[in-house]
């Protein structure tokens, strides 16, 4: 197996900088569209053979150094007791949002092997087929809580912040339940064979640094400390560049960095004892191949002082992205970083 990614996670020397793209399996690939035209998104997530097939697509097409399980952060929320739907126009919808004690009390702690067996089945198929490592993942408790409290995506997250600020005990009770679910879910993925895990905190950046520390970080720390030393743990607090020192307190082996910060400034602030992952603006992939190469080169240079670097975009690849430009990015990373 190509273990360049896992070596980089551990801060060991590698022959080149490993690379993958967040949302690398998805709508920008015609091969994905073809599978997806036959089934809706949730059915795709729940059918192990199909989920495995689309997980492998970007490994073959882009030649990335690692695969990420095809699923969604909201999948384990459904067995907690919320009805989930993906609408083409509105994105995810969670019915009967969680706003009071009765609703929190009713939420179940999930048993992943029984409640979402399709995830573990997809992983078992993948570890047999892949010649690169496989990343398992979960949403971070705060990000999952925003979807559960708002009932979907949101602009100002007023209901989430109301619960945080008006009924902190209820908020803590909800976060504890979500954290238990996340730990059970990630443990089941590790038992099924994933080689590393990433915790996506897509909405961490809507919190002030003080509130991040109080209302989001402790739960991430509980997750990271559960898995530390077992498999590499990546924590991605999107829009978190203004609070990197607190993000580092998560204890994760690898920290995802979005594109709003010069990666050399991120490394200066974090120090040389943590691995960084990132951070090309996904929209640079709409530029020319020369521009993409230049962007890659700057980031490779900028990350040199870190304990290790895994190249990635600063957020998910966009559905409109030309595939050949994503391929050009991966080639540029491999070529320019070769020792
Ligand atoms: O990275 C990968 O290739 C693995 C698959 C993956 C998906 N979602 C597939 C997906 C992963 C890791 C996720 C994580 C996820 N899901 C996050 C965290 C990462 C981030 O982007 O910040 C979040 C916030 C979600 C919730 C979610 N899922 C939203 C808001 C949406 C709708 C918006 C959109 O991009 O369509 C989804 C749907 C979704 N998840 C799709 C895919 C491929 C599109 C579904 C389709 O095929 O129509």
Coordinates of C-alpha atoms and ligand atoms in Angstrom, one line a residue:
X1 CA 0.0 0.0 0.0
X2 CA 1.1 3.6 -0.7
X3 CA 1.7 4.8 2.8
X4 CA 3.0 8.3 2.0
X5 CA -0.2 9.9 3.5
X6 CA 0.1 7.9 6.8
X7 CA 3.8 8.8 7.1
X8 CA 3.0 12.5 6.7
X9 CA 0.3 12.2 9.3
X10 CA 2.9 10.9 11.8
X11 CA 5.4 13.7 10.8
X12 CA 7.8 11.2 9.2
X13 CA 9.9 12.0 6.1
X14 CA 8.2 11.3 2.7
X15 CA 9.4 11.2 -0.9
X16 CA 6.9 13.7 -1.9
X17 CA 3.9 15.6 -0.3
X18 CA 0.8 13.5 -0.3
X19 CA -2.4 15.1 -1.6
X20 CA -6.2 14.6 -1.6
X21 CA -9.2 16.9 -2.1
X22 CA -12.0 17.3 0.4
X23 CA -15.2 16.2 -1.4
X24 CA -13.1 14.4 -4.0
X25 CA -15.9 12.0 -4.7
X26 CA -18.7 14.1 -6.1
X27 CA -20.6 15.9 -8.7
X28 CA -17.7 17.4 -10.6
X29 CA -16.9 13.8 -11.8
X30 CA -19.0 12.6 -14.7
X31 CA -18.4 9.0 -13.4
X32 CA -20.0 10.1 -10.1
X33 CA -22.9 11.7 -11.9
X34 CA -23.5 8.5 -13.8
X35 CA -23.9 6.4 -10.6
X36 CA -25.9 9.3 -8.9
X37 CA -28.3 9.6 -11.8
X38 CA -29.7 6.1 -10.9
X39 CA -30.1 6.7 -7.1
X40 CA -30.7 9.6 -4.7
X41 CA -27.9 10.7 -2.5
X42 CA -28.9 9.0 0.7
X43 CA -29.5 5.7 -1.1
X44 CA -26.0 6.1 -2.6
X45 CA -24.6 6.5 1.0
X46 CA -26.6 3.5 2.2
X47 CA -25.6 1.0 -0.6
X48 CA -22.1 -0.3 0.3
X49 CA -21.2 -1.4 -3.3
X50 CA -22.1 2.0 -4.8
X51 CA -20.5 4.0 -1.9
X52 CA -17.4 2.0 -2.4
X53 CA -17.4 2.5 -6.2
X54 CA -17.6 6.3 -5.9
X55 CA -15.0 6.4 -3.2
X56 CA -12.5 4.7 -5.5
X57 CA -13.3 6.9 -8.5
X58 CA -11.1 9.9 -7.5
X59 CA -8.2 7.6 -6.6
X60 CA -8.2 6.2 -10.1
X61 CA -8.9 9.4 -11.9
X62 CA -7.0 12.0 -10.0
X63 CA -4.2 9.7 -8.6
X64 CA -4.6 11.1 -5.1
X65 CA -2.7 9.5 -2.2
X66 CA -5.7 8.6 0.0
X67 CA -9.4 7.8 -0.3
X68 CA -12.1 9.2 1.9
X69 CA -15.2 7.1 2.6
X70 CA -18.2 8.3 0.6
X71 CA -20.9 9.2 3.1
X72 CA -22.1 12.3 4.8
X73 CA -21.7 13.8 8.3
X74 CA -25.4 13.7 8.8
X75 CA -25.8 10.0 8.3
X76 CA -25.4 9.0 12.0
X77 CA -28.0 11.7 13.0
X78 CA -30.9 9.7 11.4
X79 CA -30.6 6.8 13.8
X80 CA -30.4 9.3 16.7
X81 CA -34.1 9.8 15.9
X82 CA -34.3 12.6 13.3
X83 CA -35.8 12.3 9.9
X84 CA -33.2 13.3 7.3
X85 CA -33.7 14.4 3.7
X86 CA -31.4 15.9 1.0
X87 CA -33.3 18.3 -1.1
X88 CA -31.7 19.2 -4.5
X89 CA -32.4 22.9 -4.0
X90 CA -32.2 23.4 -0.2
X91 CA -29.5 20.9 0.8
X92 CA -30.0 18.8 3.9
X93 CA -33.2 19.0 5.9
X94 CA -33.6 17.6 9.4
X95 CA -37.3 17.5 10.4
X96 CA -38.5 18.6 13.9
X97 CA -35.4 20.4 14.9
X98 CA -34.1 20.0 18.5
X99 CA -35.1 23.0 20.6
X100 CA -36.1 21.8 24.1
X101 CA -35.4 19.3 26.8
X102 CA -38.0 16.8 25.7
X103 CA -36.4 16.7 22.2
X104 CA -32.9 16.2 23.6
X105 CA -34.0 13.5 26.0
X106 CA -35.6 11.6 23.2
X107 CA -32.4 11.4 21.1
X108 CA -30.9 7.9 21.1
X109 CA -27.2 7.1 21.5
X110 CA -26.5 5.1 18.4
X111 CA -25.0 1.6 18.1
X112 CA -23.2 2.0 14.8
X113 CA -22.8 -1.6 13.8
X114 CA -26.6 -2.1 14.1
X115 CA -27.8 1.4 13.1
X116 CA -25.6 2.2 10.1
X117 CA -24.2 -1.2 9.1
X118 CA -23.9 0.0 5.5
X119 CA -21.0 2.3 6.5
X120 CA -18.9 -0.5 7.9
X121 CA -19.8 -2.8 5.0
X122 CA -18.5 -0.1 2.5
X123 CA -15.3 0.2 4.5
X124 CA -14.7 -3.5 4.5
X125 CA -15.1 -3.6 0.7
X126 CA -12.8 -0.6 0.3
X127 CA -9.9 -1.8 2.4
X128 CA -9.8 -5.0 0.3
X129 CA -9.8 -3.0 -3.0
X130 CA -7.7 0.1 -2.3
X131 CA -4.0 0.5 -2.7
X132 CA -4.0 3.7 -0.7
X133 CA -5.2 4.3 2.9
X134 CA -8.8 5.1 3.7
X135 CA -10.0 8.0 5.8
X136 CA -13.1 7.6 7.9
X137 CA -14.9 10.7 9.2
X138 CA -17.5 12.3 11.3
X139 CA -18.9 15.8 11.8
X140 CA -17.6 17.5 14.9
X141 CA -20.2 17.8 17.7
X142 CA -20.7 21.6 17.3
X143 CA -21.3 21.3 13.5
X144 CA -23.7 18.4 14.0
X145 CA -25.5 20.4 16.7
X146 CA -26.1 23.3 14.3
X147 CA -27.8 21.0 11.8
X148 CA -29.9 19.4 14.5
X149 CA -30.9 22.6 16.2
X150 CA -31.5 24.7 13.0
X151 CA -33.0 21.8 11.0
X152 CA -30.6 22.3 8.1
X153 CA -28.1 24.9 6.9
X154 CA -28.4 28.3 8.3
X155 CA -27.3 31.9 7.9
X156 CA -27.0 33.3 11.4
X157 CA -27.4 30.2 13.6
X158 CA -29.7 32.1 15.9
X159 CA -31.4 29.0 17.3
X160 CA -28.1 27.3 18.0
X161 CA -26.7 30.4 19.8
X162 CA -29.9 30.9 21.7
X163 CA -29.6 27.4 23.1
X164 CA -25.9 28.0 23.9
X165 CA -26.5 31.3 25.6
X166 CA -30.0 30.9 27.1
X167 CA -30.0 27.2 28.2
X168 CA -26.3 26.2 28.5
X169 CA -27.2 23.1 30.5
X170 CA -29.5 21.8 27.8
X171 CA -26.9 22.7 25.2
X172 CA -24.3 20.7 27.1
X173 CA -26.7 17.7 27.4
X174 CA -27.2 17.7 23.7
X175 CA -23.5 18.1 23.0
X176 CA -22.7 15.2 25.3
X177 CA -25.2 12.9 23.5
X178 CA -23.8 13.9 20.1
X179 CA -20.2 13.3 21.3
X180 CA -21.1 9.8 22.5
X181 CA -22.6 9.1 19.1
X182 CA -19.5 10.5 17.3
X183 CA -17.1 8.3 19.4
X184 CA -19.2 5.2 18.8
X185 CA -19.4 6.0 15.1
X186 CA -15.7 6.6 14.6
X187 CA -14.7 3.5 16.7
X188 CA -16.9 1.4 14.5
X189 CA -15.2 2.8 11.4
X190 CA -11.8 2.1 12.9
X191 CA -12.8 -1.5 13.8
X192 CA -14.0 -1.9 10.2
X193 CA -10.6 -0.9 8.9
X194 CA -10.2 2.9 8.2
X195 CA -6.5 4.0 8.6
X196 CA -7.1 7.6 9.7
X197 CA -10.1 9.8 10.8
X198 CA -11.1 13.3 10.0
X199 CA -13.4 15.4 12.2
X200 CA -15.2 18.1 10.1
X201 CA -16.0 21.2 12.1
X202 CA -17.5 23.1 9.1
X203 CA -19.2 25.8 11.2
X204 CA -16.6 26.3 14.0
X205 CA -15.8 29.7 12.3
X206 CA -19.2 31.2 13.3
X207 CA -18.1 31.2 16.9
X208 CA -15.9 33.8 18.6
X209 CA -12.6 32.3 19.9
X210 CA -13.9 32.5 23.4
X211 CA -17.1 30.7 22.6
X212 CA -15.2 28.1 20.5
X213 CA -13.1 27.3 23.5
X214 CA -16.2 27.0 25.8
X215 CA -18.9 25.5 23.6
X216 CA -17.1 23.4 20.9
X217 CA -13.5 22.6 21.8
X218 CA -14.0 20.4 25.0
X219 CA -16.1 17.9 23.0
X220 CA -13.5 17.7 20.2
X221 CA -10.9 17.2 22.8
X222 CA -12.8 14.2 24.2
X223 CA -13.0 12.7 20.7
X224 CA -9.4 13.3 19.9
X225 CA -8.1 11.9 23.2
X226 CA -10.2 8.7 22.7
X227 CA -8.5 7.9 19.4
X228 CA -5.1 9.5 19.8
X229 CA -2.3 7.0 19.3
X230 CA -4.7 4.5 17.6
X231 CA -5.0 6.1 14.2
X232 CA -4.0 9.6 13.0
X233 CA -6.7 12.2 13.8
X234 CA -7.3 15.2 11.5
X235 CA -9.3 18.1 12.8
X236 CA -10.6 20.7 10.3
X237 CA -12.1 23.8 11.9
X238 CA -13.3 25.6 8.8
X239 CA -12.9 29.4 9.0
X240 CA -10.8 28.9 12.1
X241 CA -7.6 30.7 11.0
X242 CA -8.2 33.5 13.5
X243 CA -8.1 31.1 16.4
X244 CA -5.5 28.5 15.3
X245 CA -3.9 28.3 18.8
X246 CA -7.2 27.2 20.3
X247 CA -7.8 24.8 17.3
X248 CA -4.4 23.3 18.1
X249 CA -5.6 22.6 21.7
X250 CA -7.8 19.9 20.1
X251 CA -4.8 17.7 20.3
X252 CA -5.2 16.4 16.8
X253 CA -2.2 15.0 14.9
X254 CA -3.1 17.0 11.8
X255 CA -4.9 20.3 11.5
X256 CA -6.9 21.3 8.4
X257 CA -6.2 24.9 7.3
X258 CA -8.6 26.9 5.1
X259 CA -7.4 29.3 2.4
X260 CA -8.0 32.6 4.2
X261 CA -4.5 32.4 5.8
X262 CA -1.0 32.3 4.3
X263 CA 0.0 28.7 5.3
X264 CA 3.4 30.0 6.5
X265 CA 1.6 32.3 8.9
X266 CA -0.4 29.3 10.1
X267 CA 2.8 27.3 10.6
X268 CA 4.4 30.2 12.5
X269 CA 1.4 30.4 14.8
X270 CA 1.1 26.6 15.3
X271 CA 4.8 25.8 15.8
X272 CA 6.7 22.8 14.3
X273 CA 5.1 20.1 16.4
X274 CA 1.9 19.6 14.4
X275 CA 1.1 18.5 10.8
X276 CA -0.9 20.8 8.6
X277 CA -3.3 20.0 5.8
X278 CA -4.4 22.4 3.1
X279 CA -4.9 25.1 1.8
X280 CA -5.5 26.0 -1.9
X281 CA -8.7 28.1 -2.5
X282 CA -11.0 25.6 -4.4
X283 CA -11.7 28.4 -6.9
X284 CA -8.0 28.5 -8.1
X285 CA -9.0 25.3 -9.9
X286 CA -11.0 27.5 -12.3
X287 CA -7.8 29.2 -13.3
X288 CA -5.2 28.2 -15.9
X289 CA -2.8 25.3 -15.3
X290 CA 0.0 27.8 -14.8
X291 CA -2.0 29.6 -12.1
X292 CA -2.7 26.3 -10.4
X293 CA 1.0 25.3 -10.5
X294 CA 1.9 28.7 -9.0
X295 CA -0.7 28.3 -6.2
X296 CA 0.6 24.8 -5.4
X297 CA 4.2 26.0 -5.4
X298 CA 3.5 28.8 -2.9
X299 CA 1.7 26.5 -0.5
X300 CA 4.4 23.8 -0.7
X301 CA 7.0 26.5 0.1
X302 CA 4.9 28.0 2.9
X303 CA 4.3 24.7 4.7
X304 CA 8.0 23.8 4.8
X305 CA 8.5 24.7 8.5
X306 CA 5.7 22.4 9.6
X307 CA 6.2 19.0 11.2
X308 CA 4.6 17.7 8.1
X309 CA 2.3 18.7 5.2
X310 CA -0.6 17.0 3.5
X311 CA -1.7 19.0 0.4
X312 CA -5.5 19.7 0.1
X313 CA -7.9 22.4 -0.9
X314 CA -9.0 24.8 1.8
X315 CA -12.5 23.4 1.6
X316 CA -14.4 21.0 -0.6
X317 CA -14.0 20.9 -4.4
X318 CA -16.9 22.7 -6.1
X319 CA -19.3 20.8 -8.5
X320 CA -18.4 23.1 -11.4
X321 CA -14.7 22.3 -11.3
X322 CA -13.1 21.0 -14.6
X323 CA -11.7 17.5 -13.8
X324 CA -8.5 18.2 -15.8
X325 CA -7.7 21.0 -13.5
X326 CA -8.0 18.8 -10.4
X327 CA -5.7 16.3 -12.1
X328 CA -3.3 19.1 -12.9
X329 CA -3.3 20.2 -9.2
X330 CA -2.4 16.6 -8.1
X331 CA 0.3 16.3 -10.7
X332 CA 1.8 19.7 -9.7
X333 CA 1.9 18.7 -6.0
X334 CA 3.6 15.4 -6.8
X335 CA 6.1 16.9 -9.2
X336 CA 7.0 20.1 -7.3
X337 CA 7.4 18.3 -3.9
X338 CA 9.4 15.3 -5.2
X339 CA 12.7 15.1 -3.2
Ligands
LIG1 O1 -15.1 14.2 0.8 C1 -15.6 13.3 0.2 O2 -15.4 13.0 -1.0 C2 -16.5 12.3 1.0 C3 -17.9 12.5 1.1 C4 -18.5 13.7 1.9 C5 -19.7 14.3 1.5 N1 -20.1 15.1 2.5 C6 -20.5 13.9 0.3 C7 -21.6 14.8 -0.1 C8 -18.0 14.3 3.0 C9 -16.7 14.1 3.8 C10 -19.1 15.2 3.4 C11 -19.0 16.0 4.7 C12 -20.0 17.0 4.9 N2 -21.4 17.0 4.6 C13 -19.8 18.3 5.5 C14 -18.4 18.7 6.1 C15 -17.5 19.2 5.1 C16 -17.8 20.5 4.5 O3 -18.1 20.6 3.3 O4 -17.8 21.5 5.2 C17 -21.0 19.0 5.6 C18 -21.2 20.3 6.2 C19 -22.0 18.2 5.0 C20 -23.5 18.4 4.9 C21 -23.9 18.5 3.6 N3 -24.0 17.4 2.7 C22 -24.4 19.6 2.9 C23 -24.6 21.0 3.4 C24 -24.8 19.2 1.6 C25 -25.5 19.9 0.5 C26 -24.6 20.9 -0.2 C27 -23.9 20.2 -1.3 O5 -22.7 20.3 -1.5 O6 -24.6 19.5 -2.1 C28 -24.4 17.8 1.5 C29 -24.6 16.9 0.3 C30 -23.4 16.1 -0.2 N4 -22.5 15.5 0.7 C31 -23.1 15.8 -1.5 C32 -22.0 15.0 -1.5 C33 -21.2 14.4 -2.7 C34 -23.9 16.2 -2.7 C35 -25.0 15.3 -2.9 C36 -25.4 15.0 -4.3 O7 -24.8 14.1 -5.0 O8 -26.4 15.6 -4.8

